[in-house]
Amino acid sequence: KNQVEQSPQSLIILEGKNCTLQCNYTVSPFSNLRWYKQDTGRGPVSLTIMTFSENTKSNGRYTATLDADTKQSSLHITASQLSDSASYICVVSAGYQKVTFGTGTKLQVIP
Amino acid sequence: DTAVSQTPKYLVTQMGNDKSIKCEQNLGHDTMYWYKQDSKKFLKIMFSYNNKELIINETVPNRFSPKSPDKAHLNLHINSLELGDSAVYFCASSLGRSGELFFGEGSRLTVL
């Protein structure tokens, strides 16, 4: 069964600090992995996409990594800002149209 | 100029009623979706349409009926609403069946 598990479930950090969110998946065959950010009361917005051959991809202060051998991905946020407070969802695509959503990590950045 | 727009944003109704949520995208995408997000914030796909054709129909009660009049619109009609239908419903679209998903702002349905 295709599954995507994220950790931690929730996280509180001080503004300016770094943090790393984890995503483990058992989806097969692997097509791509995306990280989405969902602000409270809004729809998810894509941050990055990782394909099989990519190890690292950055989008501003967000850096995603992918280890296709261990089926793990991480999202690293550098110098966190209050606006980073949101839920972060890992989404893995398994070929044509099969998309599995993770349960999300709720991040709260406090002053 | 909203890319994926859904209405209404909030909907409060009584058990047993019938209600509809509308969705429109102006991105020129050929695939549209309905997702349900429960109280635990888990997003679960309900339906997917590609070029007006139903391609994904997950295990959803047949009280839920999607309708796609054209590629830019995907509406969701719910009959005989139940308490468990309370959730946030998200419409999304993509270019191709595995493209990046663009979500609407969500429609929060509360069934009393």
PDB file of C-alpha atoms in Angstrom:
ATOM      1  CA  LYS A   1       0.000   0.000   0.000  1.00  0.00           C
ATOM      2  CA  ASN A   2       1.319   3.426  -0.952  1.00  0.00           C
ATOM      3  CA  GLN A   3       1.996   5.530   2.113  1.00  0.00           C
ATOM      4  CA  VAL A   4       3.610   8.851   2.919  1.00  0.00           C
ATOM      5  CA  GLU A   5       4.532   9.574   6.515  1.00  0.00           C
ATOM      6  CA  GLN A   6       5.754  12.894   7.806  1.00  0.00           C
ATOM      7  CA  SER A   7       7.482  13.876  10.996  1.00  0.00           C
ATOM      8  CA  PRO A   8       7.223  15.623  13.275  1.00  0.00           C
ATOM      9  CA  GLN A   9       3.464  16.135  13.375  1.00  0.00           C
ATOM     10  CA  SER A  10       3.983  19.604  14.760  1.00  0.00           C
ATOM     11  CA  LEU A  11       6.895  21.865  15.506  1.00  0.00           C
ATOM     12  CA  ILE A  12       7.401  25.184  17.272  1.00  0.00           C
ATOM     13  CA  ILE A  13      10.566  27.168  16.604  1.00  0.00           C
ATOM     14  CA  LEU A  14      11.857  30.646  17.318  1.00  0.00           C
ATOM     15  CA  GLU A  15      11.987  33.185  14.531  1.00  0.00           C
ATOM     16  CA  GLY A  16      15.357  33.133  12.820  1.00  0.00           C
ATOM     17  CA  LYS A  17      16.073  29.495  13.624  1.00  0.00           C
ATOM     18  CA  ASN A  18      16.416  26.677  11.099  1.00  0.00           C
ATOM     19  CA  CYS A  19      14.314  23.525  11.006  1.00  0.00           C
ATOM     20  CA  THR A  20      14.019  20.300   9.023  1.00  0.00           C
ATOM     21  CA  LEU A  21      10.866  18.402   8.197  1.00  0.00           C
ATOM     22  CA  GLN A  22      10.947  14.734   7.227  1.00  0.00           C
ATOM     23  CA  CYS A  23       8.993  12.668   4.732  1.00  0.00           C
ATOM     24  CA  ASN A  24       9.240   8.873   4.349  1.00  0.00           C
ATOM     25  CA  TYR A  25       7.356   7.136   1.573  1.00  0.00           C
ATOM     26  CA  THR A  26       6.631   3.642   0.343  1.00  0.00           C
ATOM     27  CA  VAL A  27       5.113   4.760  -2.954  1.00  0.00           C
ATOM     28  CA  SER A  28       6.064   2.686  -5.956  1.00  0.00           C
ATOM     29  CA  PRO A  29       6.850   3.173  -8.759  1.00  0.00           C
ATOM     30  CA  PHE A  30       8.226   6.595  -7.878  1.00  0.00           C
ATOM     31  CA  SER A  31       7.555   9.462 -10.262  1.00  0.00           C
ATOM     32  CA  ASN A  32       8.147  12.666  -8.320  1.00  0.00           C
ATOM     33  CA  LEU A  33       7.856  14.200  -4.877  1.00  0.00           C
ATOM     34  CA  ARG A  34       6.507  17.647  -4.108  1.00  0.00           C
ATOM     35  CA  TRP A  35       6.446  19.728  -0.981  1.00  0.00           C
ATOM     36  CA  TYR A  36       3.401  21.949  -0.531  1.00  0.00           C
ATOM     37  CA  LYS A  37       2.879  24.776   1.949  1.00  0.00           C
ATOM     38  CA  GLN A  38      -0.633  25.331   3.269  1.00  0.00           C
ATOM     39  CA  ASP A  39      -1.319  28.538   5.158  1.00  0.00           C
ATOM     40  CA  THR A  40      -4.257  28.479   7.582  1.00  0.00           C
ATOM     41  CA  GLY A  41      -7.518  28.875   5.701  1.00  0.00           C
ATOM     42  CA  ARG A  42      -5.846  28.679   2.291  1.00  0.00           C
ATOM     43  CA  GLY A  43      -5.203  26.014  -0.317  1.00  0.00           C
ATOM     44  CA  PRO A  44      -1.813  24.249  -0.566  1.00  0.00           C
ATOM     45  CA  VAL A  45       0.836  25.848  -2.761  1.00  0.00           C
ATOM     46  CA  SER A  46       3.722  23.940  -4.327  1.00  0.00           C
ATOM     47  CA  LEU A  47       7.215  24.770  -3.030  1.00  0.00           C
ATOM     48  CA  THR A  48       9.450  22.282  -4.841  1.00  0.00           C
ATOM     49  CA  ILE A  49       9.339  19.200  -7.028  1.00  0.00           C
ATOM     50  CA  MET A  50      11.942  16.439  -6.862  1.00  0.00           C
ATOM     51  CA  THR A  51      12.384  13.798  -9.523  1.00  0.00           C
ATOM     52  CA  PHE A  52      14.266  10.525  -9.171  1.00  0.00           C
ATOM     53  CA  SER A  53      17.601  11.911 -10.313  1.00  0.00           C
ATOM     54  CA  GLU A  54      17.566  15.025  -8.139  1.00  0.00           C
ATOM     55  CA  ASN A  55      19.152  15.073  -4.691  1.00  0.00           C
ATOM     56  CA  THR A  56      18.721  18.691  -3.698  1.00  0.00           C
ATOM     57  CA  LYS A  57      16.596  21.595  -4.846  1.00  0.00           C
ATOM     58  CA  SER A  58      16.268  25.056  -3.371  1.00  0.00           C
ATOM     59  CA  ASN A  59      13.531  27.652  -3.481  1.00  0.00           C
ATOM     60  CA  GLY A  60      14.697  30.706  -1.562  1.00  0.00           C
ATOM     61  CA  ARG A  61      15.045  29.733   2.098  1.00  0.00           C
ATOM     62  CA  TYR A  62      13.503  26.314   1.410  1.00  0.00           C
ATOM     63  CA  THR A  63      15.783  23.414   0.467  1.00  0.00           C
ATOM     64  CA  ALA A  64      14.414  19.975  -0.310  1.00  0.00           C
ATOM     65  CA  THR A  65      16.478  16.815  -0.439  1.00  0.00           C
ATOM     66  CA  LEU A  66      15.645  13.402  -1.801  1.00  0.00           C
ATOM     67  CA  ASP A  67      17.222  10.020  -1.154  1.00  0.00           C
ATOM     68  CA  ALA A  68      15.516   7.642  -3.569  1.00  0.00           C
ATOM     69  CA  ASP A  69      17.366   4.644  -2.131  1.00  0.00           C
ATOM     70  CA  THR A  70      16.026   5.071   1.385  1.00  0.00           C
ATOM     71  CA  LYS A  71      12.799   6.686   0.119  1.00  0.00           C
ATOM     72  CA  GLN A  72      13.206   9.730   2.276  1.00  0.00           C
ATOM     73  CA  SER A  73      12.889  13.443   1.649  1.00  0.00           C
ATOM     74  CA  SER A  74      13.470  16.436   3.856  1.00  0.00           C
ATOM     75  CA  LEU A  75      12.516  20.084   3.699  1.00  0.00           C
ATOM     76  CA  HIS A  76      14.954  22.443   5.377  1.00  0.00           C
ATOM     77  CA  ILE A  77      13.868  25.967   6.223  1.00  0.00           C
ATOM     78  CA  THR A  78      16.632  28.461   6.865  1.00  0.00           C
ATOM     79  CA  ALA A  79      16.317  31.600   8.991  1.00  0.00           C
ATOM     80  CA  SER A  80      12.638  31.033   9.671  1.00  0.00           C
ATOM     81  CA  GLN A  81      10.158  33.890   9.496  1.00  0.00           C
ATOM     82  CA  LEU A  82       6.751  34.308  11.088  1.00  0.00           C
ATOM     83  CA  SER A  83       5.210  33.848   7.630  1.00  0.00           C
ATOM     84  CA  ASP A  84       6.639  30.319   7.493  1.00  0.00           C
ATOM     85  CA  SER A  85       3.988  29.272  10.020  1.00  0.00           C
ATOM     86  CA  ALA A  86       1.886  26.804   8.044  1.00  0.00           C
ATOM     87  CA  SER A  87       1.334  23.126   7.370  1.00  0.00           C
ATOM     88  CA  TYR A  88       3.844  21.472   5.070  1.00  0.00           C
ATOM     89  CA  ILE A  89       2.611  18.533   3.052  1.00  0.00           C
ATOM     90  CA  CYS A  90       4.731  15.957   1.242  1.00  0.00           C
ATOM     91  CA  VAL A  91       3.044  14.561  -1.879  1.00  0.00           C
ATOM     92  CA  VAL A  92       4.438  11.604  -3.804  1.00  0.00           C
ATOM     93  CA  SER A  93       3.367  10.655  -7.326  1.00  0.00           C
ATOM     94  CA  ALA A  94       3.512   7.033  -8.423  1.00  0.00           C
ATOM     95  CA  GLY A  95       3.290   7.074 -12.159  1.00  0.00           C
ATOM     96  CA  TYR A  96       0.206   8.130 -13.992  1.00  0.00           C
ATOM     97  CA  GLN A  97      -2.247  10.027 -11.820  1.00  0.00           C
ATOM     98  CA  LYS A  98      -1.536   8.136  -8.596  1.00  0.00           C
ATOM     99  CA  VAL A  99      -0.814  10.741  -5.958  1.00  0.00           C
ATOM    100  CA  THR A 100      -0.409  10.062  -2.246  1.00  0.00           C
ATOM    101  CA  PHE A 101      -0.554  12.867   0.303  1.00  0.00           C
ATOM    102  CA  GLY A 102       1.317  12.871   3.586  1.00  0.00           C
ATOM    103  CA  THR A 103      -0.373  13.802   6.834  1.00  0.00           C
ATOM    104  CA  GLY A 104       1.552  17.064   7.042  1.00  0.00           C
ATOM    105  CA  THR A 105       3.734  18.844   9.574  1.00  0.00           C
ATOM    106  CA  LYS A 106       2.310  21.899  11.293  1.00  0.00           C
ATOM    107  CA  LEU A 107       5.033  24.482  11.827  1.00  0.00           C
ATOM    108  CA  GLN A 108       4.643  27.436  14.139  1.00  0.00           C
ATOM    109  CA  VAL A 109       7.286  30.154  14.169  1.00  0.00           C
ATOM    110  CA  ILE A 110       7.151  32.360  17.236  1.00  0.00           C
ATOM    111  CA  PRO A 111       8.823  35.737  17.870  1.00  0.00           C
TER     112      PRO A 111
ATOM    113  CA  ASP B   1      -7.074  37.359 -10.999  1.00  0.00           C
ATOM    114  CA  THR B   2      -7.642  34.081  -9.175  1.00  0.00           C
ATOM    115  CA  ALA B   3      -6.348  30.956 -10.897  1.00  0.00           C
ATOM    116  CA  VAL B   4      -8.640  28.401  -9.223  1.00  0.00           C
ATOM    117  CA  SER B   5     -11.738  29.861  -7.648  1.00  0.00           C
ATOM    118  CA  GLN B   6     -14.431  28.023  -5.745  1.00  0.00           C
ATOM    119  CA  THR B   7     -17.690  29.206  -4.256  1.00  0.00           C
ATOM    120  CA  PRO B   8     -18.996  29.461  -1.685  1.00  0.00           C
ATOM    121  CA  LYS B   9     -16.097  29.822   0.746  1.00  0.00           C
ATOM    122  CA  TYR B  10     -18.337  28.962   3.694  1.00  0.00           C
ATOM    123  CA  LEU B  11     -21.483  26.866   3.758  1.00  0.00           C
ATOM    124  CA  VAL B  12     -23.571  26.078   6.826  1.00  0.00           C
ATOM    125  CA  THR B  13     -26.575  23.847   6.345  1.00  0.00           C
ATOM    126  CA  GLN B  14     -28.859  21.353   8.032  1.00  0.00           C
ATOM    127  CA  MET B  15     -28.633  17.579   7.797  1.00  0.00           C
ATOM    128  CA  GLY B  16     -30.603  16.185   4.898  1.00  0.00           C
ATOM    129  CA  ASN B  17     -30.233  19.230   2.676  1.00  0.00           C
ATOM    130  CA  ASP B  18     -28.710  19.243  -0.816  1.00  0.00           C
ATOM    131  CA  LYS B  19     -25.910  21.688  -1.633  1.00  0.00           C
ATOM    132  CA  SER B  20     -23.458  22.474  -4.433  1.00  0.00           C
ATOM    133  CA  ILE B  21     -19.940  23.861  -4.566  1.00  0.00           C
ATOM    134  CA  LYS B  22     -18.679  25.395  -7.788  1.00  0.00           C
ATOM    135  CA  CYS B  23     -15.135  25.520  -9.113  1.00  0.00           C
ATOM    136  CA  GLU B  24     -13.576  27.328 -12.039  1.00  0.00           C
ATOM    137  CA  GLN B  25      -9.979  27.546 -13.253  1.00  0.00           C
ATOM    138  CA  ASN B  26      -8.544  30.034 -15.727  1.00  0.00           C
ATOM    139  CA  LEU B  27      -5.152  28.355 -16.126  1.00  0.00           C
ATOM    140  CA  GLY B  28      -5.999  26.415 -19.269  1.00  0.00           C
ATOM    141  CA  HIS B  29      -5.494  23.126 -17.393  1.00  0.00           C
ATOM    142  CA  ASP B  30      -7.097  19.937 -18.658  1.00  0.00           C
ATOM    143  CA  THR B  31      -7.438  18.089 -15.344  1.00  0.00           C
ATOM    144  CA  MET B  32      -9.506  19.079 -12.318  1.00  0.00           C
ATOM    145  CA  TYR B  33      -9.994  17.511  -8.907  1.00  0.00           C
ATOM    146  CA  TRP B  34     -12.023  17.587  -5.749  1.00  0.00           C
ATOM    147  CA  TYR B  35     -10.272  16.900  -2.451  1.00  0.00           C
ATOM    148  CA  LYS B  36     -11.701  16.605   1.055  1.00  0.00           C
ATOM    149  CA  GLN B  37      -9.682  17.806   4.040  1.00  0.00           C
ATOM    150  CA  ASP B  38     -10.915  16.490   7.359  1.00  0.00           C
ATOM    151  CA  SER B  39     -10.393  17.836  10.865  1.00  0.00           C
ATOM    152  CA  LYS B  40      -6.981  16.165  11.032  1.00  0.00           C
ATOM    153  CA  LYS B  41      -5.952  18.180   7.970  1.00  0.00           C
ATOM    154  CA  PHE B  42      -5.488  15.092   5.832  1.00  0.00           C
ATOM    155  CA  LEU B  43      -6.189  15.716   2.137  1.00  0.00           C
ATOM    156  CA  LYS B  44      -8.003  12.905   0.381  1.00  0.00           C
ATOM    157  CA  ILE B  45      -8.871  12.830  -3.294  1.00  0.00           C
ATOM    158  CA  MET B  46     -12.506  12.350  -4.186  1.00  0.00           C
ATOM    159  CA  PHE B  47     -12.770  12.832  -7.933  1.00  0.00           C
ATOM    160  CA  SER B  48     -10.627  13.728 -10.912  1.00  0.00           C
ATOM    161  CA  TYR B  49     -11.712  14.813 -14.371  1.00  0.00           C
ATOM    162  CA  ASN B  50      -9.536  15.011 -17.455  1.00  0.00           C
ATOM    163  CA  ASN B  51     -11.002  16.885 -20.427  1.00  0.00           C
ATOM    164  CA  LYS B  52     -14.471  16.555 -18.895  1.00  0.00           C
ATOM    165  CA  GLU B  53     -14.065  12.803 -18.478  1.00  0.00           C
ATOM    166  CA  LEU B  54     -14.179  11.186 -15.034  1.00  0.00           C
ATOM    167  CA  ILE B  55     -10.885   9.373 -14.446  1.00  0.00           C
ATOM    168  CA  ILE B  56     -10.732   8.974 -10.674  1.00  0.00           C
ATOM    169  CA  ASN B  57     -13.665   8.170  -8.466  1.00  0.00           C
ATOM    170  CA  GLU B  58     -12.469   7.152  -5.042  1.00  0.00           C
ATOM    171  CA  THR B  59     -14.662   5.426  -2.522  1.00  0.00           C
ATOM    172  CA  VAL B  60     -17.078   8.263  -2.032  1.00  0.00           C
ATOM    173  CA  PRO B  61     -20.784   7.885  -1.206  1.00  0.00           C
ATOM    174  CA  ASN B  62     -22.946   8.265  -4.282  1.00  0.00           C
ATOM    175  CA  ARG B  63     -24.590  11.228  -2.548  1.00  0.00           C
ATOM    176  CA  PHE B  64     -21.607  13.112  -3.990  1.00  0.00           C
ATOM    177  CA  SER B  65     -21.918  13.799  -7.696  1.00  0.00           C
ATOM    178  CA  PRO B  66     -19.353  15.811  -9.657  1.00  0.00           C
ATOM    179  CA  LYS B  67     -20.245  17.548 -12.885  1.00  0.00           C
ATOM    180  CA  SER B  68     -17.875  19.034 -15.438  1.00  0.00           C
ATOM    181  CA  PRO B  69     -19.709  21.141 -18.020  1.00  0.00           C
ATOM    182  CA  ASP B  70     -16.386  22.055 -19.656  1.00  0.00           C
ATOM    183  CA  LYS B  71     -12.637  21.778 -19.019  1.00  0.00           C
ATOM    184  CA  ALA B  72     -12.591  24.946 -16.919  1.00  0.00           C
ATOM    185  CA  HIS B  73     -15.367  23.978 -14.503  1.00  0.00           C
ATOM    186  CA  LEU B  74     -15.891  21.157 -12.043  1.00  0.00           C
ATOM    187  CA  ASN B  75     -18.838  21.385  -9.674  1.00  0.00           C
ATOM    188  CA  LEU B  76     -19.650  19.175  -6.714  1.00  0.00           C
ATOM    189  CA  HIS B  77     -23.217  18.422  -5.715  1.00  0.00           C
ATOM    190  CA  ILE B  78     -23.981  16.721  -2.418  1.00  0.00           C
ATOM    191  CA  ASN B  79     -27.368  15.178  -1.661  1.00  0.00           C
ATOM    192  CA  SER B  80     -28.832  14.369   1.756  1.00  0.00           C
ATOM    193  CA  LEU B  81     -26.011  15.953   3.718  1.00  0.00           C
ATOM    194  CA  GLU B  82     -24.777  14.140   6.828  1.00  0.00           C
ATOM    195  CA  LEU B  83     -22.837  15.356   9.852  1.00  0.00           C
ATOM    196  CA  GLY B  84     -19.738  13.488   8.650  1.00  0.00           C
ATOM    197  CA  ASP B  85     -19.694  15.541   5.464  1.00  0.00           C
ATOM    198  CA  SER B  86     -18.481  18.539   7.456  1.00  0.00           C
ATOM    199  CA  ALA B  87     -15.012  19.331   6.128  1.00  0.00           C
ATOM    200  CA  VAL B  88     -13.113  21.679   3.875  1.00  0.00           C
ATOM    201  CA  TYR B  89     -13.463  20.792   0.210  1.00  0.00           C
ATOM    202  CA  PHE B  90     -10.675  21.849  -2.126  1.00  0.00           C
ATOM    203  CA  CYS B  91     -10.857  22.104  -5.871  1.00  0.00           C
ATOM    204  CA  ALA B  92      -7.582  21.785  -7.787  1.00  0.00           C
ATOM    205  CA  SER B  93      -6.374  21.682 -11.361  1.00  0.00           C
ATOM    206  CA  SER B  94      -3.254  20.561 -13.196  1.00  0.00           C
ATOM    207  CA  LEU B  95      -1.807  20.407 -16.670  1.00  0.00           C
ATOM    208  CA  GLY B  96      -1.762  16.742 -17.457  1.00  0.00           C
ATOM    209  CA  ARG B  97      -2.534  14.032 -14.982  1.00  0.00           C
ATOM    210  CA  SER B  98       0.719  14.268 -13.011  1.00  0.00           C
ATOM    211  CA  GLY B  99       1.378  17.991 -13.203  1.00  0.00           C
ATOM    212  CA  GLU B 100       1.672  20.406 -10.317  1.00  0.00           C
ATOM    213  CA  LEU B 101      -1.611  20.852  -8.487  1.00  0.00           C
ATOM    214  CA  PHE B 102      -3.032  24.346  -8.172  1.00  0.00           C
ATOM    215  CA  PHE B 103      -5.568  24.547  -5.389  1.00  0.00           C
ATOM    216  CA  GLY B 104      -8.498  26.810  -4.758  1.00  0.00           C
ATOM    217  CA  GLU B 105      -8.993  28.509  -1.401  1.00  0.00           C
ATOM    218  CA  GLY B 106     -11.301  25.800  -0.108  1.00  0.00           C
ATOM    219  CA  SER B 107     -14.984  25.651   0.801  1.00  0.00           C
ATOM    220  CA  ARG B 108     -15.719  24.992   4.461  1.00  0.00           C
ATOM    221  CA  LEU B 109     -18.898  22.947   4.782  1.00  0.00           C
ATOM    222  CA  THR B 110     -20.565  22.672   8.177  1.00  0.00           C
ATOM    223  CA  VAL B 111     -23.521  20.333   8.543  1.00  0.00           C
ATOM    224  CA  LEU B 112     -25.635  20.885  11.660  1.00  0.00           C
TER     225      LEU B 112
END
